[in-house]
XYZ file of C-alpha atoms in Angstrom:
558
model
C -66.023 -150.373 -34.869
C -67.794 -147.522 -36.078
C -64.987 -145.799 -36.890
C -64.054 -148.459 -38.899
C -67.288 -148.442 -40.705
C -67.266 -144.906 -41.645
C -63.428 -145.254 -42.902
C -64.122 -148.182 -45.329
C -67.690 -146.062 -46.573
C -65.701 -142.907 -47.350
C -62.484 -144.553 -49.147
C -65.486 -147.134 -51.624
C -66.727 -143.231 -52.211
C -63.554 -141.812 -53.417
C -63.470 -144.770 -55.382
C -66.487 -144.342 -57.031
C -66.065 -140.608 -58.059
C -62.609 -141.674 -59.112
C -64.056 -144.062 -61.415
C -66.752 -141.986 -62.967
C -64.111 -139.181 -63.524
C -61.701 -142.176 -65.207
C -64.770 -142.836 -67.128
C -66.754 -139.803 -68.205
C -69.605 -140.491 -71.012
C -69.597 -138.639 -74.620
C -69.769 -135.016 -74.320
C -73.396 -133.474 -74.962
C -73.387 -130.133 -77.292
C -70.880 -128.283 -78.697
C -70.219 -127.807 -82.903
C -70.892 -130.881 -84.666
C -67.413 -132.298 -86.468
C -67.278 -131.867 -89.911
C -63.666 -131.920 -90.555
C -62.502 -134.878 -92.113
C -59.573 -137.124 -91.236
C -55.907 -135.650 -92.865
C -53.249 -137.773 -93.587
C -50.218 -137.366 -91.481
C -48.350 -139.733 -93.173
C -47.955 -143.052 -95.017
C -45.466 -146.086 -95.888
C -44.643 -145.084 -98.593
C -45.016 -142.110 -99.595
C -46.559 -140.887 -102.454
C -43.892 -141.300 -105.285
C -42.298 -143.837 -103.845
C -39.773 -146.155 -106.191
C -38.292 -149.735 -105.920
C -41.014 -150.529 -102.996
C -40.646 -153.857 -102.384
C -43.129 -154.455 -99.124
C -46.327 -155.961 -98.942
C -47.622 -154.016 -96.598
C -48.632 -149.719 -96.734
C -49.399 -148.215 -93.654
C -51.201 -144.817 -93.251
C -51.287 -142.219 -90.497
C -54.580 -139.520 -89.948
C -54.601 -136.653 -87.731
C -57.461 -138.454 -85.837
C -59.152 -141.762 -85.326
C -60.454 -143.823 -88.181
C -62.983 -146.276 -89.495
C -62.370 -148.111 -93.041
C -65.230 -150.236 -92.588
C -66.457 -149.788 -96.757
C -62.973 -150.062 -97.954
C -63.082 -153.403 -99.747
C -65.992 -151.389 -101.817
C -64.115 -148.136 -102.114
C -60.710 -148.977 -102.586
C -59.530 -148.891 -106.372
C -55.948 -150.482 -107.116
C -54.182 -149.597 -110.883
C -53.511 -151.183 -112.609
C -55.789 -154.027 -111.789
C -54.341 -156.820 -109.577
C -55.834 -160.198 -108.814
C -53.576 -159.556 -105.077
C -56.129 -159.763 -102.389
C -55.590 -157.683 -99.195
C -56.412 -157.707 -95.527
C -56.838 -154.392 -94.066
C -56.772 -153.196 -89.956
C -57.612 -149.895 -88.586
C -55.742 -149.035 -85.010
C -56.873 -145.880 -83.963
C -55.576 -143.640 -86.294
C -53.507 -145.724 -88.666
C -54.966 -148.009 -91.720
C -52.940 -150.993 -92.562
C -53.159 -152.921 -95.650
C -51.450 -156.454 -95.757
C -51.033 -157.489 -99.633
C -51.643 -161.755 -99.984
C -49.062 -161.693 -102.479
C -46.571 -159.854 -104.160
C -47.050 -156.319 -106.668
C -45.311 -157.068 -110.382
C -41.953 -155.435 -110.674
C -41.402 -152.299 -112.596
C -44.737 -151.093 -111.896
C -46.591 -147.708 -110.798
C -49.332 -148.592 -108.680
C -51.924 -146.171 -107.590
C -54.027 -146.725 -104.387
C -57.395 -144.109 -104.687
C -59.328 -144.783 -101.371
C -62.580 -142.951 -102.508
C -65.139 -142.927 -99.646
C -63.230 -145.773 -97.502
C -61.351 -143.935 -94.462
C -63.907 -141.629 -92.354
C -63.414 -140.698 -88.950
C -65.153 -142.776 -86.087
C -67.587 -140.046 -84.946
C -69.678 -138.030 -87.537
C -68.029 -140.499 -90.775
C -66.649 -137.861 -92.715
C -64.783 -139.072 -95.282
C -61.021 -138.158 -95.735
C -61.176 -135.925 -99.647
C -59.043 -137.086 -102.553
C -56.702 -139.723 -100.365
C -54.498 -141.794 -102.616
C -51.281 -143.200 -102.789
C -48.762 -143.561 -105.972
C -46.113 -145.756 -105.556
C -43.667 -147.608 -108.381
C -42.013 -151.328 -107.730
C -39.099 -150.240 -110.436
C -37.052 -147.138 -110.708
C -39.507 -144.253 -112.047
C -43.196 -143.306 -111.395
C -45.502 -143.811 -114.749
C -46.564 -139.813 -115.360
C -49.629 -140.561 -118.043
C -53.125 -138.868 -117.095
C -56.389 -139.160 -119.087
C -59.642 -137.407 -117.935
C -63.240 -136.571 -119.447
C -66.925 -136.756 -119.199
C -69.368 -139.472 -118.965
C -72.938 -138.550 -120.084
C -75.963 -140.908 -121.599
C -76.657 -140.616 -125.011
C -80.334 -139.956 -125.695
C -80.969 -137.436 -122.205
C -77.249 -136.432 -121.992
C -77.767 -136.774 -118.256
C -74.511 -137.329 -116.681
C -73.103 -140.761 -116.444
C -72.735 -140.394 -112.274
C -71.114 -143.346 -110.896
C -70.096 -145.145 -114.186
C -66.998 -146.638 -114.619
C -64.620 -146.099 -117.155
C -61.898 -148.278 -117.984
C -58.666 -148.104 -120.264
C -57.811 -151.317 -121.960
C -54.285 -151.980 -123.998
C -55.120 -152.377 -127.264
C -54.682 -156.252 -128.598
C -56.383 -158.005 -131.114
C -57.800 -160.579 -128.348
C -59.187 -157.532 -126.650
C -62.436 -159.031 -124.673
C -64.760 -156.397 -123.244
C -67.038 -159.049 -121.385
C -64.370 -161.233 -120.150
C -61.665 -158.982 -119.357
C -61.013 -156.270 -116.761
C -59.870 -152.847 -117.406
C -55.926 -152.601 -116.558
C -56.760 -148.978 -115.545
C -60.119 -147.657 -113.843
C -61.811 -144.963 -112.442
C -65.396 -144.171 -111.442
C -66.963 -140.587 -112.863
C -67.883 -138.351 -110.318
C -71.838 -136.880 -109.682
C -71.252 -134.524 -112.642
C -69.940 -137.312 -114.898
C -66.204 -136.286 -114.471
C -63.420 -138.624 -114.562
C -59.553 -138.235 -114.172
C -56.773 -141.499 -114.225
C -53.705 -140.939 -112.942
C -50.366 -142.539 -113.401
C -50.784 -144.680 -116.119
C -47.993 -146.355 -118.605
C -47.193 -144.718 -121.996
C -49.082 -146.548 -124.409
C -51.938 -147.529 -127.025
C -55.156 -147.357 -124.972
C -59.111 -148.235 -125.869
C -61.477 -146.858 -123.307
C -64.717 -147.838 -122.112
C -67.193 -146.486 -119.874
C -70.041 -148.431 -118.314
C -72.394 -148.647 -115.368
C -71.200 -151.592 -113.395
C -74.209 -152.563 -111.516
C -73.262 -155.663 -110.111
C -69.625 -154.358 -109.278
C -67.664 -157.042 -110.896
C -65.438 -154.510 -113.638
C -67.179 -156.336 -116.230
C -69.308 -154.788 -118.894
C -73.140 -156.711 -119.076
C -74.567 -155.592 -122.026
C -77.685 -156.703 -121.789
C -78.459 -154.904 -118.023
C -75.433 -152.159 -117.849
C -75.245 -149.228 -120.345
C -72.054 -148.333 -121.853
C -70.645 -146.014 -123.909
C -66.725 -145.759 -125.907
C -64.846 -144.017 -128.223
C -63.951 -145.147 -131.569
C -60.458 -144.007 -131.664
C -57.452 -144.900 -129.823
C -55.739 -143.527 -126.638
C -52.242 -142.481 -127.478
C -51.222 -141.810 -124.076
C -47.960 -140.413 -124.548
C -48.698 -137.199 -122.020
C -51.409 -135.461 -120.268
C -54.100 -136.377 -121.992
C -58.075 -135.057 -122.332
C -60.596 -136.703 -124.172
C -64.457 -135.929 -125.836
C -67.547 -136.754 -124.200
C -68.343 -140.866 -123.547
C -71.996 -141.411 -124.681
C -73.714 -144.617 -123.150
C -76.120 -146.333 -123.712
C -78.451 -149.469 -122.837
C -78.123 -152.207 -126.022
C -76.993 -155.832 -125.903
C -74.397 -156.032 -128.291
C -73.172 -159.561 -127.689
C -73.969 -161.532 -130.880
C -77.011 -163.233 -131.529
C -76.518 -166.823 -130.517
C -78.210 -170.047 -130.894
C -78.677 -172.367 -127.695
C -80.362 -174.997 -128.379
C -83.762 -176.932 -130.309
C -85.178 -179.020 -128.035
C -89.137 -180.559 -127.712
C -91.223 -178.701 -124.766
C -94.680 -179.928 -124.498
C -96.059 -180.437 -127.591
C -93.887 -178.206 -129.230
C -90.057 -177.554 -130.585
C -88.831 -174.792 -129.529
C -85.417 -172.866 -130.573
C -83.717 -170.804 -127.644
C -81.584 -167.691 -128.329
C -79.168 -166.174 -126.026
C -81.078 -162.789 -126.166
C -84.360 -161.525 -128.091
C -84.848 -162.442 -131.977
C -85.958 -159.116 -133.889
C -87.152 -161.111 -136.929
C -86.480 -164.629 -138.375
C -87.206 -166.967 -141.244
C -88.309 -171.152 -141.326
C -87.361 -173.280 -143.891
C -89.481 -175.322 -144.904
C -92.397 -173.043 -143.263
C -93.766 -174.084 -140.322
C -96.185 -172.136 -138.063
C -93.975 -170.533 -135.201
C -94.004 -167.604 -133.073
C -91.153 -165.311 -130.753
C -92.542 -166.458 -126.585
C -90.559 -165.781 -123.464
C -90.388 -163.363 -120.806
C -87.380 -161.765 -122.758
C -88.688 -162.704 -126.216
C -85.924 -164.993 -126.548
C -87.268 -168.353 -127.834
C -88.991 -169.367 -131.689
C -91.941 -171.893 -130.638
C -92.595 -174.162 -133.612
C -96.023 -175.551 -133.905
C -96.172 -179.590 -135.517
C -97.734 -179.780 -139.083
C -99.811 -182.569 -139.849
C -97.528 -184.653 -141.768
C -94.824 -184.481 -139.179
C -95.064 -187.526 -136.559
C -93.936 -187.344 -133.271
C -90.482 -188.432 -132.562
C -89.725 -188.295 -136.386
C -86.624 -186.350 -136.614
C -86.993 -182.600 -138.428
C -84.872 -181.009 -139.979
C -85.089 -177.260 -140.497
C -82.997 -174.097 -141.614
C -83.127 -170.843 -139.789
C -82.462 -167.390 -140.345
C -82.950 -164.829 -136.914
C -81.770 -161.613 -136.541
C -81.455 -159.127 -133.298
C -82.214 -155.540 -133.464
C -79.023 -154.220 -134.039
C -79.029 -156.347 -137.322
C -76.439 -158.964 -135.825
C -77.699 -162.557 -137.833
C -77.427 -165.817 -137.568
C -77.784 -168.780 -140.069
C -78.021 -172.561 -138.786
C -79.626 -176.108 -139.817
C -81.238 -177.651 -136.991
C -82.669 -180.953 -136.143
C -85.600 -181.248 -133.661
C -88.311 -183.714 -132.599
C -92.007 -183.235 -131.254
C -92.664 -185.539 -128.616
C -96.498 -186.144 -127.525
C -97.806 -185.377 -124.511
C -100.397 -185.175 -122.075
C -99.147 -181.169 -121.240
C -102.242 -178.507 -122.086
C -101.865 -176.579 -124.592
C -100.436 -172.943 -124.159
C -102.749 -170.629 -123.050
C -104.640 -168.803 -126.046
C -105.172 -164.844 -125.433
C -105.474 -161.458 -127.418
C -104.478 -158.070 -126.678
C -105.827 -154.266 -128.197
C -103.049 -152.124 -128.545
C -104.805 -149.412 -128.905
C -107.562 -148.083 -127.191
C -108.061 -144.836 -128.292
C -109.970 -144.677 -131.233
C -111.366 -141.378 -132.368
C -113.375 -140.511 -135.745
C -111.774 -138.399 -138.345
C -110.975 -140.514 -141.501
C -108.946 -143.586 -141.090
C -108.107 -145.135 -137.984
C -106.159 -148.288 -137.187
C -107.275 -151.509 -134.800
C -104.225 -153.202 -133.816
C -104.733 -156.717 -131.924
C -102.111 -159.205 -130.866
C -102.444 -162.949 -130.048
C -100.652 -165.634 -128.309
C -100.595 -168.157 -131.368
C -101.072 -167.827 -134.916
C -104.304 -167.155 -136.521
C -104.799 -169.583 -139.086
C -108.480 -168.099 -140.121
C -110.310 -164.725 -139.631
C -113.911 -164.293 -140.229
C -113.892 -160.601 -141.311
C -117.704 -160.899 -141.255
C -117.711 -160.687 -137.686
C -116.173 -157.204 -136.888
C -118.931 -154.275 -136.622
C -120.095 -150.709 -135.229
C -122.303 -150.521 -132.889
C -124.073 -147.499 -132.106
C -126.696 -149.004 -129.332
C -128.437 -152.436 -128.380
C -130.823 -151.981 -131.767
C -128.062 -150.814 -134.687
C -124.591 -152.362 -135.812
C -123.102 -152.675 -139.404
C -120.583 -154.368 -140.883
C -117.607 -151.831 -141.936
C -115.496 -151.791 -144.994
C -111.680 -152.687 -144.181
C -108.699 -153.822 -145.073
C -105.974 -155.326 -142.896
C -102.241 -156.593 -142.633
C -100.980 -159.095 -140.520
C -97.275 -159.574 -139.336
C -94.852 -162.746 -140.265
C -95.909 -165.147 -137.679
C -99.962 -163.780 -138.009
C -99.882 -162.924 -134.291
C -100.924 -159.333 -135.061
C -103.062 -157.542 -137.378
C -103.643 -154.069 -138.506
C -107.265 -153.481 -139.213
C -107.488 -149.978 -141.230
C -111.204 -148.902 -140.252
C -112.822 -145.283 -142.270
C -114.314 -143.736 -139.276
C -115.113 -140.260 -140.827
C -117.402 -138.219 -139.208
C -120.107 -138.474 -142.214
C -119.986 -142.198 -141.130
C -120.541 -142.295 -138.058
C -123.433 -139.317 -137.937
C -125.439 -141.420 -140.326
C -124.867 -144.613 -138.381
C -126.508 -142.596 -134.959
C -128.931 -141.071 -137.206
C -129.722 -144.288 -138.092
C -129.423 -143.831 -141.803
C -128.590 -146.206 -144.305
C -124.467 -145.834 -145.273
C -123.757 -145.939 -149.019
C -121.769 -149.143 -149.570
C -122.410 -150.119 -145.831
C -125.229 -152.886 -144.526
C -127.340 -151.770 -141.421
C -128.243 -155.106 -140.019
C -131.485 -155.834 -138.024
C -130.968 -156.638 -134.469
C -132.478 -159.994 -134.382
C -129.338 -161.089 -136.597
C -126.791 -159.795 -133.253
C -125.101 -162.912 -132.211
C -126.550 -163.338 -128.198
C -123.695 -163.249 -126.897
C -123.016 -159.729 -127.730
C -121.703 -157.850 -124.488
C -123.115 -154.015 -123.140
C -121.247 -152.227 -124.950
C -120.731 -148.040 -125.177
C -122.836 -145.918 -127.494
C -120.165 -146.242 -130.579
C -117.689 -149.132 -130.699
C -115.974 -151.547 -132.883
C -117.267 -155.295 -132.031
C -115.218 -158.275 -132.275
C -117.538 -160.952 -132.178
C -116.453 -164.746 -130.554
C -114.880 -166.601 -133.006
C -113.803 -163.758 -134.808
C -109.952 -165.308 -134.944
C -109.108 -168.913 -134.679
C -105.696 -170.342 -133.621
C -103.887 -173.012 -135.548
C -104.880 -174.971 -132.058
C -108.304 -173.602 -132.721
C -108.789 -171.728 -129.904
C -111.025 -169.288 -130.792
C -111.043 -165.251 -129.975
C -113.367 -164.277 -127.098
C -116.149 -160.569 -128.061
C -114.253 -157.425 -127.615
C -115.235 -154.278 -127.606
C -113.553 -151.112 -128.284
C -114.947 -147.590 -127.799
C -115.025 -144.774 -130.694
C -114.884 -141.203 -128.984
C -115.581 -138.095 -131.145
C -112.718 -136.065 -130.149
C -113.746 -132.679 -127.526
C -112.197 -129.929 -127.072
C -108.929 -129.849 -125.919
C -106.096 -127.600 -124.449
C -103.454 -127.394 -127.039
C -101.435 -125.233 -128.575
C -99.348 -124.537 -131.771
C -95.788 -125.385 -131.710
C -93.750 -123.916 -134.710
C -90.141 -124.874 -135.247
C -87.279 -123.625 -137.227
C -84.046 -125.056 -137.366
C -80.705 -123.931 -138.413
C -78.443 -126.035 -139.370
C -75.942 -127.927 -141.994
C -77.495 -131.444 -141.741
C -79.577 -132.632 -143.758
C -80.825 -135.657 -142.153
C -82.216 -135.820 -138.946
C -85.103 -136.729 -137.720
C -86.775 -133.833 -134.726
C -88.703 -135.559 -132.019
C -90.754 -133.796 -129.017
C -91.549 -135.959 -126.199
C -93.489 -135.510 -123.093
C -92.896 -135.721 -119.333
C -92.708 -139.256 -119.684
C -90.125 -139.527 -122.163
C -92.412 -140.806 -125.197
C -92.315 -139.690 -128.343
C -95.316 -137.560 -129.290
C -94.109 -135.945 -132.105
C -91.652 -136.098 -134.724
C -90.580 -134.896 -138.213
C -87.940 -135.898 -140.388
C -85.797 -133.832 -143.078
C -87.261 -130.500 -142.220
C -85.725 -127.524 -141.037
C -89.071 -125.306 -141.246
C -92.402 -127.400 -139.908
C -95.169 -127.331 -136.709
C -97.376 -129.146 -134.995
C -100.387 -127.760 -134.577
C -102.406 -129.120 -131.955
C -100.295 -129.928 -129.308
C -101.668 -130.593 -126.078
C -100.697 -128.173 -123.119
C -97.739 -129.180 -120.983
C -93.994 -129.328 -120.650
C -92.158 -130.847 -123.008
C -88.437 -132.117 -124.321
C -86.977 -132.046 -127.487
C -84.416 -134.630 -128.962
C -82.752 -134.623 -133.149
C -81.309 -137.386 -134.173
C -78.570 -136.752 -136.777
C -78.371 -139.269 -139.148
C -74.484 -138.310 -140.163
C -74.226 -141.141 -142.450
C -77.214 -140.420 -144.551
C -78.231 -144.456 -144.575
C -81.411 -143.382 -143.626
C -81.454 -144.350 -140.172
C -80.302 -143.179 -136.591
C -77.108 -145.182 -135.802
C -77.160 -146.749 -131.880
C -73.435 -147.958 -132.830
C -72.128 -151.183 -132.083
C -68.836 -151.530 -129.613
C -67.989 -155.036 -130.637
C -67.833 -152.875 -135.123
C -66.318 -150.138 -133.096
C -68.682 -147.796 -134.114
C -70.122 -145.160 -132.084
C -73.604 -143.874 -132.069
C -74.879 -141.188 -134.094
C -75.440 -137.711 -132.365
C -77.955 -136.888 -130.472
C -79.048 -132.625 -130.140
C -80.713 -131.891 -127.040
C -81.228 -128.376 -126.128
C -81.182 -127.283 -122.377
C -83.828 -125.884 -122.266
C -87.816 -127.694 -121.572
C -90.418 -126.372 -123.647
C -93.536 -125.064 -122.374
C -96.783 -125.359 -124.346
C -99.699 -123.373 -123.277
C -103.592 -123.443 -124.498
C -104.198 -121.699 -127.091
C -100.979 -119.968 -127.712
C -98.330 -120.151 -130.571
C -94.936 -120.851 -129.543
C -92.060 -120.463 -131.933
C -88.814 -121.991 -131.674
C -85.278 -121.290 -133.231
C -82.889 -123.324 -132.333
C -79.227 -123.947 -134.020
C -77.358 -127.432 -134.114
């Protein structure tokens, strides 16, 4: 029996240390693999005519993954086919749902979507070329993608051809040839029919081969492809614009106002007959129309408008509306200060903006202040926009000025006024600062303005330096700009080839001129939908470094 016993023990033993032998775990150590997957071979293969299958079939010198292909995988010309695809160790199958057009040279670029199944290494430059007729279309078009106003490369964007036709559609229809640049902006298409071509480049953010104007930049040239051979094209400049046309929606009562809604934001605009309005929405998309007196509610109005985008596109319209009463609050009544950095040194503008229109302004109650004891009423003049939402208030804050007012002395032309006149409700305000009193501004809903106040700073000392520029070139206008790390404009000039700025504050900087080729007087964005390009842009490599109290000189040729 015990003989027995030890018999069965020693032949489940062999077992076991068969099994773990059949069944060894991943290999520790050892070089990590970082050779990608190489095809071996494929049905069919590249160059392929008269292919009549629906299914391609590829063979790698090791075992695969295609897990991102539906993202990866771009098919020219485009094809509304859809396609299953199954990976079997080292083999990719595609299964087309339909069947290709005749007489056709497809191209299958894989991008990114075959790796191998250990370290994911993608297999380089994979594609397939294959033709449903009886020769291989030999066309080839490549270039450069870069954005217009940092001429940073235009990584990832895609650019699409498009036969020329009259109906040509850039937001409704796909390119019939596409490509996606490369991390330096680089683009090649291969295998494309002879033909009349308009190209487009764009950053397709939501992935659906469909330029979005209003959230994608996009770029394009203004001539046509005539791809008749190897062909290779100038830079594509994008750019972020909304170039669809400037649309009307609909006019329609909310609350106790009419309001008009755009498809995208109004620039400027016109009423006729007048009535108090104003641009609201997140996107500055909708005219809010405020009911006159003589207007009754549910009276039918009738109006004619005039808007316009900022690209200039306009649209003309009459439109009938109705205010309907009701029990909803008003809109909320606020006011902004654009500006916050007032300084003394001659004159110096106030800008405030407000949530309705100002239908009165009590220019009595704006004043200096120089402590809790002395304020006096300023000279000033002002401006306010169309819609009286925002007004400039031009304020002389020279430095004679404002030393008498904290020397206490009387101003020529200027009223010091005795404290016990300060409204109460003054707030604590800083030594020197211009005082908006309540009430200064009253809405057409008379809501009235709440006290603001605004600090005047005698400018310090500060680290800057003097830039001084010289420019060689053949334009003549242009207008030089110098902008800071943040990409804002801190500086510019217009016209002049020999200028300088000289207290510039110490830091890096870039510099951008923007050639005004047509001599309009204005930088051109360009317009796809006019076929006009955008004006150039000159942006030298190098940043430029401004240090405290140094002169830096700059030559530069364009």
């Amino acid at each position: 029996m015990k003989q027995l016993i030890y018999t069965i023990l020693f032949v489940l033993a062999i077992d076991v240390t068969f099994q773990n032998c059949a069944n060894p775990g991943a290999p520790t150590g050892g070089p990590k693999d970082t050779i990608p997957p190489v095809l071996i071979s494929s049905i069919p293969l590249n160059g392929t005519t008269n292919f009549t299958s629906n299914t391609i079939e590829l063979e790698f010198s090791e075992y695969i993954t295609a897990e991102k292909l539906k993202q990866q995988l771009i098919i020219t010309p485009s094809t509304s086919i859809n396609y299953k695809s199954i990976t079997k160790r080292n083999k990719l199958i595609i299964k087309l749902d339909g069947s290709l057009q005749d007489s056709t040279t497809y191209n299958f670029n894989f991008a990114d979507g075959v790796s191998d199944i250990t370290e994911k290494n993608p297999a380089i430059n994979l594609s397939i070329a294959f033709s449903t007729g009886s020769s291989i279309d030999s066309m080839s078009v490549k270039g450069n993608i870069e954005e217009l106003l940092t001429h940073e490369p235009g990584k990832g964007y895609v650019v699409g051809l498009y036969p020329k036709t009259d109906s040509l559609n850039y937001f409704a229809d796909k390119p019939m040839y596409f490509t996606t640049a490369n991390d330096s902006g680089k683009f090649q298409m291969n295998y494309i029919k002879r033909g009349i071509y308009k190209i487009l480049a764009f950053n397709d953010d939501n992935g659906n081969y469909l330029l979005d104007p209003a959230e994608e930049s996009h770029g394009f040239l203004q001539e046509d492809i005539h791809l008749d051979s190897a062909t290779e094209i100038s830079t594509i400049r994008c750019l972020l614009q909304n170039v669809k046309p400037l649309a009307l929606i609909n006019a329609r009562p909310v609350g106790r106002y009419a309001e008009i809604k755009f498809n995208k934001a109004v620039n400027n605009y016109s009423i006729d007959p007048f009535v108090h309005s104003n641009i609201v929405g997140e996107n500055n998309d909708i005219i809010r129309l405020y009911k006159p007196e003589n207007i009754q509610y549910g009276d039918t109005t009738i109006s004619y408008i005039q808007a316009q985008d900022s690209l200039g596109n306009q649209i003309s319209d009459t439109i009938k509306y109705v205010y309907v009463d009701s029990n909803r609050k008003p809109s909320t009544f606020s006011q902004n200060i654009k500006n916050q950095n007032l300084q003394t040194g001659n004159q110096q503008t106030l800008q405030l903006s407000f949530t309705k229109p100002i239908a009165y302004f009590d220019t009595t109650k704006i004043s200096i202040q120089s402590d809790s004891s002395i304020y006096f009423v300023p000279e000033f003049n002002h401006s306010w926009n169309q819609t009286r939402t925002g007004i400039d208030i031009h304020l002389q804050l020279t430095d004679l000025i404002i030393d008498s007012l904290l020397s206490t002395l009387i101003i020529e032309d200027s009223t010091i006024i005795d404290s016990t006149a300060k409204p109460s409700n003054q707030p604590n305000v800083p030594s020197l600062a211009i005082f908006t009193e309540d009430g200064a501004f009253l809405s057409i809903e008379n809501d009235t303005s709440s006290a603001k106040s605004i600090p005047i700073k005698k400018p310090g000392p500060k680290p800057t330096g003097v830039l001084k520029i010289s420019l060689d070139t053949q334009e003549t206008h242009f207008t030089f700009e110098l902008l800071n790390k943040n990409d804002q404009v801190v500086y510019q000039k217009s016209n002049a080839k020999v200028f300088s700025f000289p207290n510039v504050k110490a830091g890096e900087y870039k510099i951008r001129v923007l050639i005004d080729s047509n001599q309009d007087g204005f930088w051109s964005h360009g317009n796809l939908l006019k076929n006009e390009e955008p004006e150039e842009v000159f942006i030298p490599d190098e940043k430029t470094s401004v240090r405290e109290n140094w002169v830096v000189e700059l030559n530069l040729s364009f």
